[in-house]
Tab-separated table of C-alpha atoms and ligand atoms in Angstrom:
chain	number	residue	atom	x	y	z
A	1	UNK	CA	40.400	-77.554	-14.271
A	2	UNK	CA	40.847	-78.930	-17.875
A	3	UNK	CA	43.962	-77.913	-19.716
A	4	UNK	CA	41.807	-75.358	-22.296
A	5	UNK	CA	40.335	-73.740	-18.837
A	6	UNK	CA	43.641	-70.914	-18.565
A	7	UNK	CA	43.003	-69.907	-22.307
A	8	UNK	CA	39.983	-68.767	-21.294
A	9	UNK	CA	39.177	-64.926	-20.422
A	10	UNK	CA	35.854	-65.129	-19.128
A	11	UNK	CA	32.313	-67.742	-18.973
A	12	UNK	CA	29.470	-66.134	-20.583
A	13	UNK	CA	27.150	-69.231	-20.178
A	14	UNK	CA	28.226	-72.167	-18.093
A	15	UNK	CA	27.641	-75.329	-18.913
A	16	UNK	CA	24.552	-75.405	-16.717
A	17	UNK	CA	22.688	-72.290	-18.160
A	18	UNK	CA	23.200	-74.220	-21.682
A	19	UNK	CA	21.695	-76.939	-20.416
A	20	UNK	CA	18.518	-75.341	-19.159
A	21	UNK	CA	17.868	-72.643	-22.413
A	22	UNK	CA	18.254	-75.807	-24.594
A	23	UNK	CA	15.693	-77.634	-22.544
A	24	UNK	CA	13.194	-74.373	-23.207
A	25	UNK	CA	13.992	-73.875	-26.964
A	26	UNK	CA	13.549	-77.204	-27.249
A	27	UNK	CA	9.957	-77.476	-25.626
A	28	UNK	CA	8.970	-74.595	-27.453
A	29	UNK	CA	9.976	-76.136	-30.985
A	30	UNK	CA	8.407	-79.161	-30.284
A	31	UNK	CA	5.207	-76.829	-29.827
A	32	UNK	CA	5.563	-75.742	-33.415
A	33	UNK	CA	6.758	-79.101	-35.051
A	34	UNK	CA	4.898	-81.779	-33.574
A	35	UNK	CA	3.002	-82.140	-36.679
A	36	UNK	CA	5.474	-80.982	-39.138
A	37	UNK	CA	7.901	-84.276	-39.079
A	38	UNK	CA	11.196	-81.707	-40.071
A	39	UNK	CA	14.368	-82.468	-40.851
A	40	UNK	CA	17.087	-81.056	-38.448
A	41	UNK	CA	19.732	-80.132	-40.476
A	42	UNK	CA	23.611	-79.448	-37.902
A	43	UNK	CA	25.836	-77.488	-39.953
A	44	UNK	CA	29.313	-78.796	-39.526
A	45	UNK	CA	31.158	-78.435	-37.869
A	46	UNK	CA	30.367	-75.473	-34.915
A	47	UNK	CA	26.676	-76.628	-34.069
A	48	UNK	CA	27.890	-80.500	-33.466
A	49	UNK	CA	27.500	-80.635	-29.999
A	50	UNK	CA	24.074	-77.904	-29.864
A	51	UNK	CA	22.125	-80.082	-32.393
A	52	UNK	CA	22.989	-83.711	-30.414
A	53	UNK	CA	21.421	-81.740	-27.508
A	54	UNK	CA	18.366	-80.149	-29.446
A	55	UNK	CA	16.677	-82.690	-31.052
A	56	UNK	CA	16.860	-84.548	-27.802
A	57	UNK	CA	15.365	-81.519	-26.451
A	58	UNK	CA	12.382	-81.543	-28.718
A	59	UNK	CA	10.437	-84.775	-28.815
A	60	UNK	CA	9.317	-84.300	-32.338
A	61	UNK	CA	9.152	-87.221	-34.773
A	62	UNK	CA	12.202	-86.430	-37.252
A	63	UNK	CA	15.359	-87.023	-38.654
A	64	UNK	CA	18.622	-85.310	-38.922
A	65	UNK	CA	20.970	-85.055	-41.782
A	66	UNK	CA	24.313	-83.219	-41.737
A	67	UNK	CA	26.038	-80.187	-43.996
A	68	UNK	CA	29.353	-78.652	-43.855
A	69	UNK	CA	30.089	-75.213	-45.326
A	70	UNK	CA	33.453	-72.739	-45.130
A	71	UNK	CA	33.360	-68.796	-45.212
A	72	UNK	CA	35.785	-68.057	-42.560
A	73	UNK	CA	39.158	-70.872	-42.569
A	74	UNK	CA	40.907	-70.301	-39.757
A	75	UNK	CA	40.589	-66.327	-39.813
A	76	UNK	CA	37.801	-64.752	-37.518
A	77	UNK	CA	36.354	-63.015	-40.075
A	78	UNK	CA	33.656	-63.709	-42.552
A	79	UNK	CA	35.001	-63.658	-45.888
A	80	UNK	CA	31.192	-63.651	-47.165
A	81	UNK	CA	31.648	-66.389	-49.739
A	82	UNK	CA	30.254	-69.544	-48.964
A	83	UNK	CA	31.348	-72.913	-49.764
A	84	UNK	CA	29.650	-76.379	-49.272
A	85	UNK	CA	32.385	-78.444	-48.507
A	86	UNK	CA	30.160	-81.467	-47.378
A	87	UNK	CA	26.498	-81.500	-49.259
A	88	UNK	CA	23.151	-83.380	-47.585
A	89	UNK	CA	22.739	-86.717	-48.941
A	90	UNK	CA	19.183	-86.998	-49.480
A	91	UNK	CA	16.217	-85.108	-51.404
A	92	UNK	CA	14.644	-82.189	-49.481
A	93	UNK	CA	11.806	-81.420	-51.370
A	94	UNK	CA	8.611	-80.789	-49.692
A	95	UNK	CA	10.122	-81.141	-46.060
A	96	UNK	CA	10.226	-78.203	-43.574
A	97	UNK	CA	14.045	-77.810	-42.704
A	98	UNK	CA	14.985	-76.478	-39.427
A	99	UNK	CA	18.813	-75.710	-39.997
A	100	UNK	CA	20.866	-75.574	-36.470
A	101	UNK	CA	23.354	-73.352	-36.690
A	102	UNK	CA	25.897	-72.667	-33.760
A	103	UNK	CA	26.151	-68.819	-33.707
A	104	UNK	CA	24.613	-66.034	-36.307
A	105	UNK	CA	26.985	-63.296	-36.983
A	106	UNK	CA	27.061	-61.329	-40.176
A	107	UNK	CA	24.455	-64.115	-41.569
A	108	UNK	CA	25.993	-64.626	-44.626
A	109	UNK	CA	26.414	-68.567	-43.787
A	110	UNK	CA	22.432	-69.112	-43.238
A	111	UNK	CA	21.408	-66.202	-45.606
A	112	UNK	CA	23.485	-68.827	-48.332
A	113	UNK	CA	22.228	-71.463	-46.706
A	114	UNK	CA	18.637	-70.695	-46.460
A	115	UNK	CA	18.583	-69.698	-50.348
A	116	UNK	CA	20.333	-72.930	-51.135
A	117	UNK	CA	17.760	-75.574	-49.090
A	118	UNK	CA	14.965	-73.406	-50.833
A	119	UNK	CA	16.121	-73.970	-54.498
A	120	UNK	CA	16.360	-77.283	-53.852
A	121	UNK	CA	13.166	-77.383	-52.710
A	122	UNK	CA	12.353	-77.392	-49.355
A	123	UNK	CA	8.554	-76.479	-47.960
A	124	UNK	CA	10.179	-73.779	-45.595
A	125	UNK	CA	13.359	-73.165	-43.853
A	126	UNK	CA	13.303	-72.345	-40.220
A	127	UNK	CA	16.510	-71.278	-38.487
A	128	UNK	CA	17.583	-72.252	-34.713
A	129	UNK	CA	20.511	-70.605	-33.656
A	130	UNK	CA	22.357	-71.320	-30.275
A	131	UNK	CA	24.119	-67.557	-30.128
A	132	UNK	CA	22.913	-64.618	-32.242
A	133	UNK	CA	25.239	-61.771	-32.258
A	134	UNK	CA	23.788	-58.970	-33.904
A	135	UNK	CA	25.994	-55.856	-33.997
A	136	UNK	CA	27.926	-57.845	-37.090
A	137	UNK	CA	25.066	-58.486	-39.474
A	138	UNK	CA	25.524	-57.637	-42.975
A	139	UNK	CA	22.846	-59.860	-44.475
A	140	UNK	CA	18.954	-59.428	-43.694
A	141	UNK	CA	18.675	-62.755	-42.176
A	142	UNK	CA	16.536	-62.855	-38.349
A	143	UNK	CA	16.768	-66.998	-36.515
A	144	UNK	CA	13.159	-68.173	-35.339
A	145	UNK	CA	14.667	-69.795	-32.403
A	146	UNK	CA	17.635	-68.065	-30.538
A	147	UNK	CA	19.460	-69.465	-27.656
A	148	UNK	CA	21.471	-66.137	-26.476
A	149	UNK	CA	22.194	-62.599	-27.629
A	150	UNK	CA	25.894	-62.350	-27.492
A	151	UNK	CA	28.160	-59.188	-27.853
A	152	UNK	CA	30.426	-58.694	-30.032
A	153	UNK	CA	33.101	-60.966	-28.975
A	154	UNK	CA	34.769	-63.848	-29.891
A	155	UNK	CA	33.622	-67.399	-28.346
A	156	UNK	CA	34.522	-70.548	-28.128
A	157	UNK	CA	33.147	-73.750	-27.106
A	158	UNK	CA	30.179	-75.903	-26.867
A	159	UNK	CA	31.297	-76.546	-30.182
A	160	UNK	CA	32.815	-73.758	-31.178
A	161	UNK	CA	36.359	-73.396	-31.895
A	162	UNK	CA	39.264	-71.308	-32.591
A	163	UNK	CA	41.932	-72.748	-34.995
A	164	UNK	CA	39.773	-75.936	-34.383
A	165	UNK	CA	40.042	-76.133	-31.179
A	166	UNK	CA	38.241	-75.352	-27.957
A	167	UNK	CA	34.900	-77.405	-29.544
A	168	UNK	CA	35.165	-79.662	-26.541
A	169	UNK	CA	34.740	-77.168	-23.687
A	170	UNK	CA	31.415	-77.765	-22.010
A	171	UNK	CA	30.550	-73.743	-21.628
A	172	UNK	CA	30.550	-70.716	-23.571
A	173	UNK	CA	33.362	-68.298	-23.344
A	174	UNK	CA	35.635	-65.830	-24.150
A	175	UNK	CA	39.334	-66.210	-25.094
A	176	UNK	CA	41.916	-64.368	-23.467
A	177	UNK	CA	43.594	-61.806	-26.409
A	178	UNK	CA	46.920	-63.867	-26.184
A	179	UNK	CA	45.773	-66.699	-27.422
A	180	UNK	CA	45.355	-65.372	-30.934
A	181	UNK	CA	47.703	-62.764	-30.761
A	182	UNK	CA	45.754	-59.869	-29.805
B	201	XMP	P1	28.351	-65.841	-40.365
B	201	XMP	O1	29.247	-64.640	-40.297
B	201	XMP	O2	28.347	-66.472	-41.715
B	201	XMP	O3	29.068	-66.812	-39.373
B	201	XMP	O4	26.968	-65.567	-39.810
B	201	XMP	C1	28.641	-68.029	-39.092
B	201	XMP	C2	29.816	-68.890	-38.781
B	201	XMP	O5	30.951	-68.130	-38.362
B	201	XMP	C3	31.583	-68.720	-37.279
B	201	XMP	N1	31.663	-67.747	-36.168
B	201	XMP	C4	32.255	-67.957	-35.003
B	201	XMP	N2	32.906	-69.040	-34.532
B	201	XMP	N3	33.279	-67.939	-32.495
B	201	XMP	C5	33.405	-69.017	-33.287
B	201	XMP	O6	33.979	-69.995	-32.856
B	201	XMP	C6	32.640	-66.806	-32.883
B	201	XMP	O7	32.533	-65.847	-32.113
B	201	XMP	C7	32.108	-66.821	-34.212
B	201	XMP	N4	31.418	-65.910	-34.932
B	201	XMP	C8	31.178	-66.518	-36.126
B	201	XMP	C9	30.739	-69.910	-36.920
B	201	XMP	O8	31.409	-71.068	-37.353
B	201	XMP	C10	29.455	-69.810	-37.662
B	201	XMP	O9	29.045	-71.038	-38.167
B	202	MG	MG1	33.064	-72.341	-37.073
């Protein structure tokens, strides 16, 4: 046991079950890229540790390239305004994108984001998501590739954090209310 182990509540998807719904998502992208030579763009910070494991997953000739956006600060709330703090360094124009995202809540991050890649350019936008939580979407945004269905709940790990922290569990789960004092 780790010392971030007692903050947590309960596992929703151990480190294992990761592991194997990567594998899958990552087969079937591969089935739909092979002969599309995308760019994998992570955005930063949340989907670190999912896109290191995703484009390992799929085999596809590609390259990665990195963007960091805020809505939310340290709050757990969207705020709806999105800011690139961190921009992609290279010229997107014709590619097809596939943006990995962490976790899709009320979309306004990837509905910005997916506007944004497409004035500057880009053949197409796809969107792979590790968690897709539903109940809390305000923008008409859908992923193409989804990892899980969460509730409405709060995670952390696997690269997501609270207050920044938490990124380094290996699973995905839910904090007790005491940690962020409620
Ligand atoms: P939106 O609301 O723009 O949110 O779709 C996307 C970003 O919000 C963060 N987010 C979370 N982070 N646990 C987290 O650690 C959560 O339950 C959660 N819900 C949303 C996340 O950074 C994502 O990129
Ligand atoms: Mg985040």
């Amino acid at each position: 046991m780790g010392a971030m182990d007692q903050d947590i509540l309960k596992v929703l998807y151990t480190e294992k079950e990761i592991a194997a719904r990567v594998e899958r998502m990552g087969k079937q992208m591969y089935e739909d890229l092979q002969d599309k030579n995308p760019l994998f763009v992570s955005v930063l910070r949340g989907a670190f540790i999912f896109m290191a494991d995703i484009v390992r997953a799929c085999q596809v000739k590609s390259d990665v390239e990195f963007i960091a956006v805020s809505s939310y600060g340290n709050a757990m709330s969207s705020s709806g305004a999105v800011q690139i703090t961190r921009d992609i360094q290279q010229d997107i124009s014709g590619r097809n994108l596939v943006v990995i995202e962490d976790i899709l809540d009320s979309g306004n991050t990837l509905f910005f984001l997916k506007q944004y890649f497409m004035t500057k350019g880009a053949a197409s936008v796809s969107i792979c998501t590790l968690l897709d939580k539903p109940s809390r979407r305000a923008k008409a945004i859908t992923a193409d590739y989804t990892g899980f269905v969460v509730p409405d709940e709060f995670v952390v790990g696997y690269g997501l954090d609270y207050c920044q922290k938490y990124r380094n569990l290996p699973y995905i789960g839910v904090l007790k209310p005491e940690v962020y004092g409620g």
